[in-house]
Amino acid sequence: MSKKVTTIKKAKPAAKKAAVKRSSDQSGFFEDVWEVVRLIPKGRVTSYGAIANYLGTKLSARMVGWAMNGAHRVKPKVPAHRVVNRNGMLSGKMHFDTPTAMRELLEKEKIKVKNDTIIDFKKHYWDPMQELGL
DNA sequence: CTCCTGACTCAGC
DNA sequence: GGCTGAGCCAGGA
């Protein structure tokens, strides 16, 4: 059975934003992700794989996105809008308050976004290992 | 405790 | 060159 197939669900409900339990904030892994994301300079973007690789979990870029899931409830604001998939597509825009919030924020950073995809993504690409120094 | 899903990515067809 | 399948880890039901 495997997966659910490729039918990508676009219209996804806002889901529950409540149910916020700050009990498991010791994940460590999550904090690391948020920290790296917060280190992303303005006008720069990075991919999940880059962060995952920097953390050493390159084999699981998913976890990075998972960490973002909690980024909404973290105290310091996490520029999740600067984190996109390796394609530069705003995959997580649907998880923002509004589907256009991510694009608005990116455009505010002088980053061109077209069709939910960052133009010249490679140019705005910010590698934590390269900038932070492995 | 078990099963599944999930903001990804790579490899295979 | 686009789509399918499988792998990864962690948290929620």
PDB file of C-alpha atoms (C1' of nucleotides) in Angstrom:
ATOM      1  CA  MET A   1       0.000   0.000   0.000  1.00  0.00           C
ATOM      2  CA  SER A   2       2.608   2.538   0.538  1.00  0.00           C
ATOM      3  CA  LYS A   3       1.617   6.054   0.052  1.00  0.00           C
ATOM      4  CA  LYS A   4      -1.402   7.976  -0.851  1.00  0.00           C
ATOM      5  CA  VAL A   5      -0.429   8.608  -4.362  1.00  0.00           C
ATOM      6  CA  THR A   6       0.337  11.790  -5.982  1.00  0.00           C
ATOM      7  CA  THR A   7      -2.891  13.556  -5.841  1.00  0.00           C
ATOM      8  CA  ILE A   8      -1.660  16.620  -4.116  1.00  0.00           C
ATOM      9  CA  LYS A   9      -4.259  18.064  -1.900  1.00  0.00           C
ATOM     10  CA  LYS A  10      -4.286  21.753  -2.524  1.00  0.00           C
ATOM     11  CA  ALA A  11      -7.286  22.972  -0.676  1.00  0.00           C
ATOM     12  CA  LYS A  12      -6.323  21.901   2.743  1.00  0.00           C
ATOM     13  CA  PRO A  13      -8.330  23.109   5.713  1.00  0.00           C
ATOM     14  CA  ALA A  14      -6.678  25.519   8.055  1.00  0.00           C
ATOM     15  CA  ALA A  15      -6.326  22.659  10.454  1.00  0.00           C
ATOM     16  CA  LYS A  16      -6.263  23.212  14.130  1.00  0.00           C
ATOM     17  CA  LYS A  17      -4.092  26.019  15.271  1.00  0.00           C
ATOM     18  CA  ALA A  18      -4.934  25.519  18.865  1.00  0.00           C
ATOM     19  CA  ALA A  19      -3.970  22.455  20.820  1.00  0.00           C
ATOM     20  CA  VAL A  20      -0.749  24.124  21.694  1.00  0.00           C
ATOM     21  CA  LYS A  21       1.146  22.293  24.313  1.00  0.00           C
ATOM     22  CA  ARG A  22       4.503  23.722  25.131  1.00  0.00           C
ATOM     23  CA  SER A  23       5.462  20.710  27.080  1.00  0.00           C
ATOM     24  CA  SER A  24       7.749  19.095  24.563  1.00  0.00           C
ATOM     25  CA  ASP A  25       9.931  22.036  23.798  1.00  0.00           C
ATOM     26  CA  GLN A  26      13.017  20.122  24.680  1.00  0.00           C
ATOM     27  CA  SER A  27      13.175  18.460  21.348  1.00  0.00           C
ATOM     28  CA  GLY A  28      16.508  20.148  20.835  1.00  0.00           C
ATOM     29  CA  PHE A  29      16.358  19.202  17.237  1.00  0.00           C
ATOM     30  CA  PHE A  30      13.557  21.645  16.722  1.00  0.00           C
ATOM     31  CA  GLU A  31      15.347  24.422  18.489  1.00  0.00           C
ATOM     32  CA  ASP A  32      18.364  23.865  16.329  1.00  0.00           C
ATOM     33  CA  VAL A  33      16.292  24.190  13.216  1.00  0.00           C
ATOM     34  CA  TRP A  34      14.665  27.376  14.427  1.00  0.00           C
ATOM     35  CA  GLU A  35      18.013  28.770  15.376  1.00  0.00           C
ATOM     36  CA  VAL A  36      19.447  28.180  11.944  1.00  0.00           C
ATOM     37  CA  VAL A  37      16.376  29.575  10.270  1.00  0.00           C
ATOM     38  CA  ARG A  38      16.590  32.652  12.438  1.00  0.00           C
ATOM     39  CA  LEU A  39      20.185  33.081  11.342  1.00  0.00           C
ATOM     40  CA  ILE A  40      19.079  33.414   7.775  1.00  0.00           C
ATOM     41  CA  PRO A  41      19.885  36.966   6.723  1.00  0.00           C
ATOM     42  CA  LYS A  42      17.221  39.152   5.265  1.00  0.00           C
ATOM     43  CA  GLY A  43      16.673  38.679   1.599  1.00  0.00           C
ATOM     44  CA  ARG A  44      18.019  35.167   1.699  1.00  0.00           C
ATOM     45  CA  VAL A  45      16.352  31.804   1.508  1.00  0.00           C
ATOM     46  CA  THR A  46      17.368  28.235   2.121  1.00  0.00           C
ATOM     47  CA  SER A  47      16.073  24.759   1.602  1.00  0.00           C
ATOM     48  CA  TYR A  48      15.049  22.113   4.075  1.00  0.00           C
ATOM     49  CA  GLY A  49      17.777  19.847   2.840  1.00  0.00           C
ATOM     50  CA  ALA A  50      20.420  22.476   3.569  1.00  0.00           C
ATOM     51  CA  ILE A  51      19.301  22.878   7.142  1.00  0.00           C
ATOM     52  CA  ALA A  52      18.865  19.169   7.552  1.00  0.00           C
ATOM     53  CA  ASN A  53      22.319  18.614   6.197  1.00  0.00           C
ATOM     54  CA  TYR A  54      23.759  21.199   8.543  1.00  0.00           C
ATOM     55  CA  LEU A  55      22.085  19.523  11.473  1.00  0.00           C
ATOM     56  CA  GLY A  56      23.263  16.198  10.212  1.00  0.00           C
ATOM     57  CA  THR A  57      19.831  14.887   9.384  1.00  0.00           C
ATOM     58  CA  LYS A  58      20.185  15.369   5.695  1.00  0.00           C
ATOM     59  CA  LEU A  59      18.607  12.006   5.248  1.00  0.00           C
ATOM     60  CA  SER A  60      15.474  13.424   6.726  1.00  0.00           C
ATOM     61  CA  ALA A  61      14.682  16.796   5.357  1.00  0.00           C
ATOM     62  CA  ARG A  62      11.149  16.109   6.422  1.00  0.00           C
ATOM     63  CA  MET A  63      12.042  16.635  10.023  1.00  0.00           C
ATOM     64  CA  VAL A  64      13.092  20.151   9.211  1.00  0.00           C
ATOM     65  CA  GLY A  65       9.668  20.864   7.847  1.00  0.00           C
ATOM     66  CA  TRP A  66       8.252  19.171  10.884  1.00  0.00           C
ATOM     67  CA  ALA A  67      10.176  21.521  13.089  1.00  0.00           C
ATOM     68  CA  MET A  68       8.622  24.381  11.197  1.00  0.00           C
ATOM     69  CA  ASN A  69       5.321  22.994  12.238  1.00  0.00           C
ATOM     70  CA  GLY A  70       6.223  23.994  15.760  1.00  0.00           C
ATOM     71  CA  ALA A  71       7.864  27.193  14.608  1.00  0.00           C
ATOM     72  CA  HIS A  72       4.476  28.781  14.683  1.00  0.00           C
ATOM     73  CA  ARG A  73       4.294  28.391  18.392  1.00  0.00           C
ATOM     74  CA  VAL A  74       7.869  29.272  19.234  1.00  0.00           C
ATOM     75  CA  LYS A  75       8.449  32.403  21.159  1.00  0.00           C
ATOM     76  CA  PRO A  76      10.974  34.097  18.906  1.00  0.00           C
ATOM     77  CA  LYS A  77       9.632  34.601  15.507  1.00  0.00           C
ATOM     78  CA  VAL A  78      10.944  32.140  13.005  1.00  0.00           C
ATOM     79  CA  PRO A  79      11.199  33.340   9.399  1.00  0.00           C
ATOM     80  CA  ALA A  80       9.741  30.165   8.026  1.00  0.00           C
ATOM     81  CA  HIS A  81       8.965  32.068   4.872  1.00  0.00           C
ATOM     82  CA  ARG A  82      12.679  32.003   4.133  1.00  0.00           C
ATOM     83  CA  VAL A  83      12.638  28.250   4.144  1.00  0.00           C
ATOM     84  CA  VAL A  84      11.439  26.532   1.029  1.00  0.00           C
ATOM     85  CA  ASN A  85      11.955  23.215  -0.621  1.00  0.00           C
ATOM     86  CA  ARG A  86      14.915  22.524  -2.846  1.00  0.00           C
ATOM     87  CA  ASN A  87      12.884  23.656  -5.826  1.00  0.00           C
ATOM     88  CA  GLY A  88      12.430  27.074  -4.305  1.00  0.00           C
ATOM     89  CA  MET A  89       8.717  26.578  -4.255  1.00  0.00           C
ATOM     90  CA  LEU A  90       6.722  27.947  -1.344  1.00  0.00           C
ATOM     91  CA  SER A  91       5.523  24.554  -0.332  1.00  0.00           C
ATOM     92  CA  GLY A  92       4.717  25.640   3.177  1.00  0.00           C
ATOM     93  CA  LYS A  93       2.792  28.736   2.231  1.00  0.00           C
ATOM     94  CA  MET A  94      -0.393  26.896   2.945  1.00  0.00           C
ATOM     95  CA  HIS A  95       0.661  26.527   6.525  1.00  0.00           C
ATOM     96  CA  PHE A  96       0.927  30.222   7.106  1.00  0.00           C
ATOM     97  CA  ASP A  97      -1.856  32.339   8.429  1.00  0.00           C
ATOM     98  CA  THR A  98      -2.708  33.103   4.869  1.00  0.00           C
ATOM     99  CA  PRO A  99      -1.706  31.375   1.645  1.00  0.00           C
ATOM    100  CA  THR A 100      -0.225  34.614   0.456  1.00  0.00           C
ATOM    101  CA  ALA A 101       1.544  35.594   3.652  1.00  0.00           C
ATOM    102  CA  MET A 102       4.680  33.754   2.651  1.00  0.00           C
ATOM    103  CA  ARG A 103       4.854  35.409  -0.740  1.00  0.00           C
ATOM    104  CA  GLU A 104       4.208  38.814   0.742  1.00  0.00           C
ATOM    105  CA  LEU A 105       7.012  38.382   3.221  1.00  0.00           C
ATOM    106  CA  LEU A 106       9.424  37.216   0.554  1.00  0.00           C
ATOM    107  CA  GLU A 107       8.562  40.070  -1.731  1.00  0.00           C
ATOM    108  CA  LYS A 108       9.138  42.378   1.169  1.00  0.00           C
ATOM    109  CA  GLU A 109      12.642  40.985   1.323  1.00  0.00           C
ATOM    110  CA  LYS A 110      13.129  41.974  -2.266  1.00  0.00           C
ATOM    111  CA  ILE A 111      12.787  38.374  -3.302  1.00  0.00           C
ATOM    112  CA  LYS A 112      10.863  37.844  -6.491  1.00  0.00           C
ATOM    113  CA  VAL A 113       8.209  35.215  -6.264  1.00  0.00           C
ATOM    114  CA  LYS A 114       6.252  33.967  -9.191  1.00  0.00           C
ATOM    115  CA  ASN A 115       3.637  31.305  -9.084  1.00  0.00           C
ATOM    116  CA  ASP A 116       4.579  30.469  -5.514  1.00  0.00           C
ATOM    117  CA  THR A 117       8.120  29.889  -6.662  1.00  0.00           C
ATOM    118  CA  ILE A 118      11.164  31.971  -5.862  1.00  0.00           C
ATOM    119  CA  ILE A 119      12.840  33.416  -8.906  1.00  0.00           C
ATOM    120  CA  ASP A 120      16.615  33.135  -8.932  1.00  0.00           C
ATOM    121  CA  PHE A 121      16.279  30.909  -5.936  1.00  0.00           C
ATOM    122  CA  LYS A 122      19.859  29.826  -6.360  1.00  0.00           C
ATOM    123  CA  LYS A 123      20.924  33.437  -6.211  1.00  0.00           C
ATOM    124  CA  HIS A 124      19.107  34.003  -2.948  1.00  0.00           C
ATOM    125  CA  TYR A 125      20.109  30.611  -1.704  1.00  0.00           C
ATOM    126  CA  TRP A 126      21.727  30.713   1.698  1.00  0.00           C
ATOM    127  CA  ASP A 127      23.692  27.700   2.764  1.00  0.00           C
ATOM    128  CA  PRO A 128      24.128  27.388   6.548  1.00  0.00           C
ATOM    129  CA  MET A 129      27.199  25.231   6.141  1.00  0.00           C
ATOM    130  CA  GLN A 130      28.740  27.712   3.809  1.00  0.00           C
ATOM    131  CA  GLU A 131      27.824  30.842   5.714  1.00  0.00           C
ATOM    132  CA  LEU A 132      28.004  29.475   9.209  1.00  0.00           C
ATOM    133  CA  GLY A 133      30.957  27.389   8.331  1.00  0.00           C
ATOM    134  CA  LEU A 134      30.719  23.683   8.836  1.00  0.00           C
TER     135      LEU A 134
ATOM    136  C1'  DC B   1       1.954   0.501  22.321  1.00  0.00           C
ATOM    137  C1'  DT B   2       0.949   0.535  17.066  1.00  0.00           C
ATOM    138  C1'  DC B   3      -0.146   2.903  12.819  1.00  0.00           C
ATOM    139  C1'  DC B   4       0.046   6.934   9.973  1.00  0.00           C
ATOM    140  C1'  DT B   5       0.848  11.037   8.431  1.00  0.00           C
ATOM    141  C1'  DG B   6       3.872  14.890   7.145  1.00  0.00           C
ATOM    142  C1'  DA B   7       6.223  22.310   5.233  1.00  0.00           C
ATOM    143  C1'  DC B   8      11.291  16.760   1.753  1.00  0.00           C
ATOM    144  C1'  DT B   9      14.440  14.523  -1.347  1.00  0.00           C
ATOM    145  C1'  DC B  10      16.490  11.082  -4.286  1.00  0.00           C
ATOM    146  C1'  DA B  11      16.296   7.195  -7.325  1.00  0.00           C
ATOM    147  C1'  DG B  12      13.903   4.546 -10.599  1.00  0.00           C
ATOM    148  C1'  DC B  13      10.808   3.953 -14.517  1.00  0.00           C
TER     149       DC B  13
ATOM    150  C1'  DG C   1      11.576  14.792 -18.481  1.00  0.00           C
ATOM    151  C1'  DG C   2       7.528  13.934 -15.529  1.00  0.00           C
ATOM    152  C1'  DC C   3       5.568  10.886 -12.234  1.00  0.00           C
ATOM    153  C1'  DT C   4       5.818   6.879  -8.763  1.00  0.00           C
ATOM    154  C1'  DG C   5       7.880   4.654  -5.099  1.00  0.00           C
ATOM    155  C1'  DA C   6      10.533   4.390  -1.145  1.00  0.00           C
ATOM    156  C1'  DG C   7      13.372   6.321   2.884  1.00  0.00           C
ATOM    157  C1'  DC C   8      13.933   9.295   6.684  1.00  0.00           C
ATOM    158  C1'  DC C   9      12.413  10.670  11.866  1.00  0.00           C
ATOM    159  C1'  DA C  10       9.262  12.319  14.985  1.00  0.00           C
ATOM    160  C1'  DG C  11       4.885  13.413  16.896  1.00  0.00           C
ATOM    161  C1'  DG C  12      -0.129  12.743  17.185  1.00  0.00           C
ATOM    162  C1'  DA C  13      -4.373   9.731  17.358  1.00  0.00           C
TER     163       DA C  13
END
